[in-house]
Amino acid sequence: MTEAQLDATFAALADPTRRAILARLAKGDASVNELAEPFAMSQPAISKHLKVLEKAGLISRQQIAQKRPCHIEGEAMAGAVSWLERYREIWEGNYRRLDALLASMQASSGTGSKDA
Amino acid sequence: MTEAQLDATFAALADPTRRAILARLAKGDASVNELAEPFAMSQPAISKHLKVLEKAGLISRQQIAQKRPCHIEGEAMAGAVSWLERYREIWEGNYRRLDALLASMQASSGTGSKDA
DNA sequence: TTGTTCTAAAACTATTTAGTTATATAATAT
DNA sequence: ATATTATATAACTAAATAGTTTTAGAACAA
């Protein structure tokens, strides 16, 4: 995943309307009007949000009669998560520091209890 | 995590300079000037990025003499990941559809080979 | 005190974003 | 052919964003 793709993906996710659209699409494909219905917002506004999501690769679209049903796509989200995973040890509690502490404890004493 | 916090976190992550700053801070705390050094950008620009990261809760700051060293904070990232996790089954390959397919296969035939 | 270092704030500009209304286009239905 | 339905595009506005340069302020050093 390129930097530009990460830019587009995170930016697309940074809007509550777009996140709600994705939540809806997780339950199944939907047309533009179906997606617009719950929002106090014009249809063109929703179409713009969909374009943002599509550019980020978070959704794709078909053409069925006059409708253009939207389908959620997982790859972009997977890319975002895999970027964030680099920091897992930080958001799970600073293992590096803990490791260093444990190492120094092991070096000085002899019991070596591994469970903290 | 509130919608507003998700907005702020994803928006903060949607910029390559800010992501690079986080990558640097993952290796250890750093002052504003240290963070600014690798970028072809003014110091005030970096200070603004840091404010965005701080508002999102992605970093915190200390005060040591004239310096205000920045420290990466994991909680906001954890919140972003946990939001994304809802979609894991989608970005790992549409288990729901696969489950339905397997169920219908099991219902009709009797061999039941699980490996596709 | 005076100067130096580190960072933030102010004032400004250009670009992007999110929304609007009105209109165009494309597919279907009559 | 004409109308209807579903969506996109155009033109516009307001607000937010990312950058600039200049200046201010706070902490330290001489």
Tab-separated table of C-alpha atoms (C1' of nucleotides) in Angstrom:
chain	number	residue	atom	x	y	z
A	1	MET	CA	0.000	0.000	0.000
A	2	THR	CA	1.417	3.362	-1.059
A	3	GLU	CA	1.500	6.498	1.041
A	4	ALA	CA	-1.118	8.037	-1.255
A	5	GLN	CA	-3.406	5.073	-0.714
A	6	LEU	CA	-3.014	5.380	3.044
A	7	ASP	CA	-3.780	9.095	2.746
A	8	ALA	CA	-6.953	8.381	0.799
A	9	THR	CA	-8.058	5.530	3.044
A	10	PHE	CA	-7.571	7.296	6.363
A	11	ALA	CA	-9.100	10.502	4.984
A	12	ALA	CA	-12.122	8.562	3.752
A	13	LEU	CA	-12.537	6.972	7.182
A	14	ALA	CA	-12.296	10.355	8.914
A	15	ASP	CA	-15.929	11.240	8.256
A	16	PRO	CA	-18.880	9.908	10.255
A	17	THR	CA	-21.233	9.828	7.263
A	18	ARG	CA	-18.771	7.714	5.318
A	19	ARG	CA	-18.183	5.396	8.257
A	20	ALA	CA	-21.956	4.983	8.595
A	21	ILE	CA	-22.185	4.168	4.885
A	22	LEU	CA	-19.554	1.474	5.331
A	23	ALA	CA	-21.425	0.091	8.344
A	24	ARG	CA	-24.542	-0.127	6.203
A	25	LEU	CA	-22.671	-1.791	3.336
A	26	ALA	CA	-21.194	-4.361	5.681
A	27	LYS	CA	-24.723	-5.739	5.934
A	28	GLY	CA	-25.018	-6.002	2.160
A	29	ASP	CA	-24.848	-4.064	-1.088
A	30	ALA	CA	-27.086	-1.030	-1.492
A	31	SER	CA	-28.031	1.554	-4.100
A	32	VAL	CA	-27.205	5.239	-3.771
A	33	ASN	CA	-30.747	6.165	-2.808
A	34	GLU	CA	-30.909	3.423	-0.226
A	35	LEU	CA	-27.670	4.711	1.255
A	36	ALA	CA	-28.871	8.318	1.183
A	37	GLU	CA	-32.192	7.597	2.881
A	38	PRO	CA	-31.066	7.658	6.564
A	39	PHE	CA	-29.164	10.937	6.226
A	40	ALA	CA	-30.400	14.518	6.444
A	41	MET	CA	-28.377	15.303	3.370
A	42	SER	CA	-28.977	15.654	-0.351
A	43	GLN	CA	-28.427	12.814	-2.809
A	44	PRO	CA	-25.514	14.609	-4.521
A	45	ALA	CA	-23.782	14.905	-1.172
A	46	ILE	CA	-24.014	11.148	-0.738
A	47	SER	CA	-22.771	10.612	-4.282
A	48	LYS	CA	-19.717	12.677	-3.399
A	49	HIS	CA	-19.075	10.621	-0.293
A	50	LEU	CA	-19.333	7.487	-2.393
A	51	LYS	CA	-16.810	8.866	-4.828
A	52	VAL	CA	-14.403	9.455	-1.937
A	53	LEU	CA	-14.927	5.911	-0.701
A	54	GLU	CA	-14.483	4.510	-4.188
A	55	LYS	CA	-11.256	6.453	-4.815
A	56	ALA	CA	-9.910	5.045	-1.572
A	57	GLY	CA	-10.830	1.555	-2.759
A	58	LEU	CA	-13.180	1.074	0.182
A	59	ILE	CA	-16.139	0.386	-2.090
A	60	SER	CA	-16.750	-0.714	-5.676
A	61	ARG	CA	-19.786	-0.244	-7.854
A	62	GLN	CA	-21.822	-2.255	-10.283
A	63	GLN	CA	-24.373	-1.128	-12.812
A	64	ILE	CA	-27.736	-2.859	-12.672
A	65	ALA	CA	-30.429	-1.128	-14.703
A	66	GLN	CA	-30.435	2.514	-13.559
A	67	LYS	CA	-28.994	1.582	-10.203
A	68	ARG	CA	-25.340	1.508	-9.224
A	69	PRO	CA	-25.229	-0.712	-6.197
A	70	CYS	CA	-22.249	-0.223	-3.908
A	71	HIS	CA	-20.216	-3.045	-2.491
A	72	ILE	CA	-17.802	-2.785	0.411
A	73	GLU	CA	-14.229	-3.841	-0.374
A	74	GLY	CA	-11.899	-5.005	2.344
A	75	GLU	CA	-8.435	-4.519	0.912
A	76	ALA	CA	-8.078	-0.839	1.747
A	77	MET	CA	-9.143	-1.495	5.332
A	78	ALA	CA	-6.684	-4.353	5.533
A	79	GLY	CA	-3.982	-1.963	4.364
A	80	ALA	CA	-4.905	0.577	7.021
A	81	VAL	CA	-4.906	-2.067	9.723
A	82	SER	CA	-1.595	-3.488	8.619
A	83	TRP	CA	-0.084	-0.023	8.837
A	84	LEU	CA	-1.483	0.379	12.347
A	85	GLU	CA	-0.262	-3.068	13.369
A	86	ARG	CA	3.283	-1.747	13.403
A	87	TYR	CA	2.304	0.101	16.540
A	88	ARG	CA	0.504	-2.744	18.216
A	89	GLU	CA	3.197	-3.184	20.820
A	90	ILE	CA	2.794	0.475	21.721
A	91	TRP	CA	-0.979	0.421	22.029
A	92	GLU	CA	-0.847	-2.834	23.905
A	93	GLY	CA	1.529	-1.505	26.496
A	94	ASN	CA	5.139	-0.817	25.663
A	95	TYR	CA	6.591	-4.288	25.487
A	96	ARG	CA	10.025	-2.996	24.663
A	97	ARG	CA	10.304	-1.281	28.020
A	98	LEU	CA	8.840	-4.264	29.756
A	99	ASP	CA	11.277	-6.581	27.960
A	100	ALA	CA	14.173	-4.433	29.064
A	101	LEU	CA	12.904	-4.483	32.625
A	102	LEU	CA	12.495	-8.251	32.578
A	103	ALA	CA	15.941	-8.711	31.074
A	104	SER	CA	17.540	-6.636	33.791
A	105	MET	CA	15.604	-8.536	36.438
A	106	GLN	CA	16.745	-11.848	35.016
A	107	ALA	CA	20.327	-10.649	34.899
A	108	SER	CA	20.349	-9.702	38.579
A	109	SER	CA	18.162	-12.340	40.318
A	110	GLY	CA	17.775	-16.051	39.661
A	111	THR	CA	14.063	-16.997	39.905
A	112	GLY	CA	13.037	-15.922	36.411
A	113	SER	CA	9.250	-15.906	36.767
A	114	LYS	CA	8.044	-15.144	33.223
A	115	ASP	CA	4.438	-14.165	34.005
A	116	ALA	CA	4.270	-10.532	35.082
B	1	MET	CA	-14.322	5.975	21.523
B	2	THR	CA	-16.697	8.661	20.261
B	3	GLU	CA	-17.399	9.504	16.655
B	4	ALA	CA	-15.545	12.784	17.112
B	5	GLN	CA	-12.494	10.939	18.401
B	6	LEU	CA	-12.575	8.605	15.423
B	7	ASP	CA	-12.868	11.646	13.136
B	8	ALA	CA	-9.829	13.253	14.748
B	9	THR	CA	-7.768	10.069	14.806
B	10	PHE	CA	-8.376	9.027	11.210
B	11	ALA	CA	-7.917	12.606	10.002
B	12	ALA	CA	-4.620	12.840	11.877
B	13	LEU	CA	-3.451	9.594	10.301
B	14	ALA	CA	-4.405	10.783	6.810
B	15	ASP	CA	-1.237	12.821	6.372
B	16	PRO	CA	2.153	11.357	5.433
B	17	THR	CA	4.109	13.883	7.494
B	18	ARG	CA	2.134	12.992	10.590
B	19	ARG	CA	2.483	9.272	9.951
B	20	ALA	CA	6.244	9.777	9.575
B	21	ILE	CA	6.308	11.671	12.857
B	22	LEU	CA	4.556	8.766	14.555
B	23	ALA	CA	7.025	6.337	13.005
B	24	ARG	CA	9.843	8.391	14.444
B	25	LEU	CA	8.219	8.594	17.873
B	26	ALA	CA	7.738	4.836	17.933
B	27	LYS	CA	11.515	4.664	18.284
B	28	GLY	CA	11.490	7.012	21.252
B	29	ASP	CA	10.467	10.459	22.442
B	30	ALA	CA	11.755	13.475	20.531
B	31	SER	CA	11.713	17.267	20.690
B	32	VAL	CA	9.947	19.442	18.136
B	33	ASN	CA	13.184	20.397	16.411
B	34	GLU	CA	14.340	16.809	16.253
B	35	LEU	CA	11.037	15.898	14.651
B	36	ALA	CA	11.214	18.807	12.219
B	37	GLU	CA	14.741	18.080	11.051
B	38	PRO	CA	14.025	15.410	8.374
B	39	PHE	CA	11.290	17.454	6.698
B	40	ALA	CA	11.525	20.179	4.060
B	41	MET	CA	9.093	22.199	6.064
B	42	SER	CA	9.187	25.043	8.573
B	43	GLN	CA	9.183	24.494	12.316
B	44	PRO	CA	5.743	26.115	12.747
B	45	ALA	CA	4.331	23.668	10.217
B	46	ILE	CA	5.610	20.786	12.321
B	47	SER	CA	4.212	22.394	15.461
B	48	LYS	CA	0.817	22.459	13.769
B	49	HIS	CA	1.057	18.798	12.855
B	50	LEU	CA	1.955	18.020	16.451
B	51	LYS	CA	-1.093	19.903	17.634
B	52	VAL	CA	-3.263	17.800	15.336
B	53	LEU	CA	-1.677	14.608	16.670
B	54	GLU	CA	-2.090	15.782	20.243
B	55	LYS	CA	-5.761	16.699	19.781
B	56	ALA	CA	-6.340	13.223	18.400
B	57	GLY	CA	-4.644	11.771	21.460
B	58	LEU	CA	-1.955	10.138	19.336
B	59	ILE	CA	0.826	11.922	21.196
B	60	SER	CA	1.360	13.650	24.526
B	61	ARG	CA	3.946	16.214	25.558
B	62	GLN	CA	6.175	16.961	28.457
B	63	GLN	CA	8.041	20.089	29.351
B	64	ILE	CA	11.754	19.713	30.010
B	65	ALA	CA	13.668	22.997	30.096
B	66	GLN	CA	12.833	24.793	26.827
B	67	LYS	CA	12.019	21.541	25.100
B	68	ARG	CA	8.626	19.880	24.829
B	69	PRO	CA	9.435	16.284	24.045
B	70	CYS	CA	6.677	14.324	22.317
B	71	HIS	CA	5.629	10.857	23.318
B	72	ILE	CA	3.534	8.488	21.222
B	73	GLU	CA	0.312	7.299	22.858
B	74	GLY	CA	-1.323	4.072	21.832
B	75	GLU	CA	-4.935	4.416	22.923
B	76	ALA	CA	-6.179	6.395	19.941
B	77	MET	CA	-4.619	3.873	17.570
B	78	ALA	CA	-6.186	1.059	19.531
B	79	GLY	CA	-9.530	2.791	19.127
B	80	ALA	CA	-9.065	3.112	15.379
B	81	VAL	CA	-8.076	-0.526	15.076
B	82	SER	CA	-10.985	-1.704	17.167
B	83	TRP	CA	-13.345	0.210	14.901
B	84	LEU	CA	-11.737	-1.408	11.859
B	85	GLU	CA	-11.871	-4.849	13.454
B	86	ARG	CA	-15.635	-4.877	12.928
B	87	TYR	CA	-14.884	-5.350	9.269
B	88	ARG	CA	-12.232	-7.998	9.669
B	89	GLU	CA	-14.401	-10.725	8.234
B	90	ILE	CA	-14.884	-8.583	5.151
B	91	TRP	CA	-11.227	-7.779	4.624
B	92	GLU	CA	-10.272	-11.348	5.310
B	93	GLY	CA	-12.554	-12.703	2.640
B	94	ASN	CA	-16.307	-12.624	3.059
B	95	TYR	CA	-16.807	-15.448	5.483
B	96	ARG	CA	-20.526	-14.917	5.573
B	97	ARG	CA	-20.898	-15.789	1.910
B	98	LEU	CA	-18.474	-18.670	2.237
B	99	ASP	CA	-20.366	-19.971	5.261
B	100	ALA	CA	-23.613	-19.830	3.325
B	101	LEU	CA	-22.034	-21.666	0.421
B	102	LEU	CA	-20.612	-24.360	2.685
B	103	ALA	CA	-23.942	-24.719	4.455
B	104	SER	CA	-25.787	-25.221	1.170
B	105	MET	CA	-23.159	-27.718	0.002
B	106	GLN	CA	-23.480	-29.713	3.197
B	107	ALA	CA	-27.243	-29.664	2.930
B	108	SER	CA	-27.264	-31.111	-0.621
B	109	SER	CA	-24.282	-33.523	-0.865
B	110	GLY	CA	-22.694	-35.834	1.688
B	111	THR	CA	-18.890	-35.674	1.176
B	112	GLY	CA	-18.258	-32.375	2.920
B	113	SER	CA	-14.655	-31.651	1.844
B	114	LYS	CA	-13.800	-28.533	3.827
B	115	ASP	CA	-10.651	-27.460	1.900
B	116	ALA	CA	-11.568	-25.419	-1.175
C	1	DT	C1'	21.097	41.998	31.849
C	2	DT	C1'	21.625	40.345	27.396
C	3	DG	C1'	21.613	36.991	24.316
C	4	DT	C1'	20.446	32.257	22.712
C	5	DT	C1'	17.539	28.316	22.142
C	6	DC	C1'	13.193	26.119	21.602
C	7	DT	C1'	8.527	26.338	20.621
C	8	DA	C1'	4.073	28.602	19.858
C	9	DA	C1'	1.082	32.108	17.977
C	10	DA	C1'	-0.474	35.549	14.582
C	11	DA	C1'	-1.632	36.843	10.154
C	12	DC	C1'	-1.954	35.618	5.754
C	13	DT	C1'	-2.661	32.641	1.284
C	14	DA	C1'	-3.901	28.747	-1.524
C	15	DT	C1'	-6.087	24.480	-1.720
C	16	DT	C1'	-9.342	21.104	-0.379
C	17	DT	C1'	-13.623	19.670	1.582
C	18	DA	C1'	-18.468	19.274	2.495
C	19	DG	C1'	-22.425	20.916	1.567
C	20	DT	C1'	-26.085	23.333	-1.395
C	21	DT	C1'	-29.436	23.770	-5.720
C	22	DA	C1'	-30.215	23.118	-10.368
C	23	DT	C1'	-29.460	20.463	-14.373
C	24	DA	C1'	-27.896	16.703	-17.280
C	25	DT	C1'	-27.635	11.877	-18.532
C	26	DA	C1'	-28.722	7.100	-18.796
C	27	DA	C1'	-31.779	3.266	-18.351
C	28	DT	C1'	-36.399	1.758	-18.000
C	29	DA	C1'	-41.375	1.999	-18.526
C	30	DT	C1'	-45.634	3.585	-20.935
D	1	DA	C1'	-41.870	9.436	-28.288
D	2	DT	C1'	-42.394	10.687	-23.602
D	3	DA	C1'	-42.144	10.269	-18.951
D	4	DT	C1'	-40.009	8.337	-14.801
D	5	DT	C1'	-36.325	6.721	-11.989
D	6	DA	C1'	-31.628	6.672	-10.416
D	7	DT	C1'	-27.433	8.832	-10.356
D	8	DA	C1'	-23.889	12.134	-11.727
D	9	DT	C1'	-22.191	16.733	-12.915
D	10	DA	C1'	-21.864	21.805	-12.705
D	11	DA	C1'	-21.545	25.912	-10.339
D	12	DC	C1'	-21.366	27.885	-6.266
D	13	DT	C1'	-20.388	28.893	-1.026
D	14	DA	C1'	-18.477	28.350	3.558
D	15	DA	C1'	-15.334	26.316	6.351
D	16	DA	C1'	-11.277	23.684	7.227
D	17	DT	C1'	-6.436	22.489	6.118
D	18	DA	C1'	-1.623	22.933	5.171
D	19	DG	C1'	1.651	25.759	4.332
D	20	DT	C1'	4.240	30.360	4.610
D	21	DT	C1'	6.862	34.364	7.184
D	22	DT	C1'	7.184	37.103	11.096
D	23	DT	C1'	6.935	37.733	15.884
D	24	DA	C1'	6.331	36.568	20.695
D	25	DG	C1'	7.418	34.168	24.903
D	26	DA	C1'	9.561	31.114	28.046
D	27	DA	C1'	13.650	28.852	29.828
D	28	DC	C1'	18.340	28.749	30.066
D	29	DA	C1'	23.431	30.520	29.633
D	30	DA	C1'	26.920	34.279	29.794
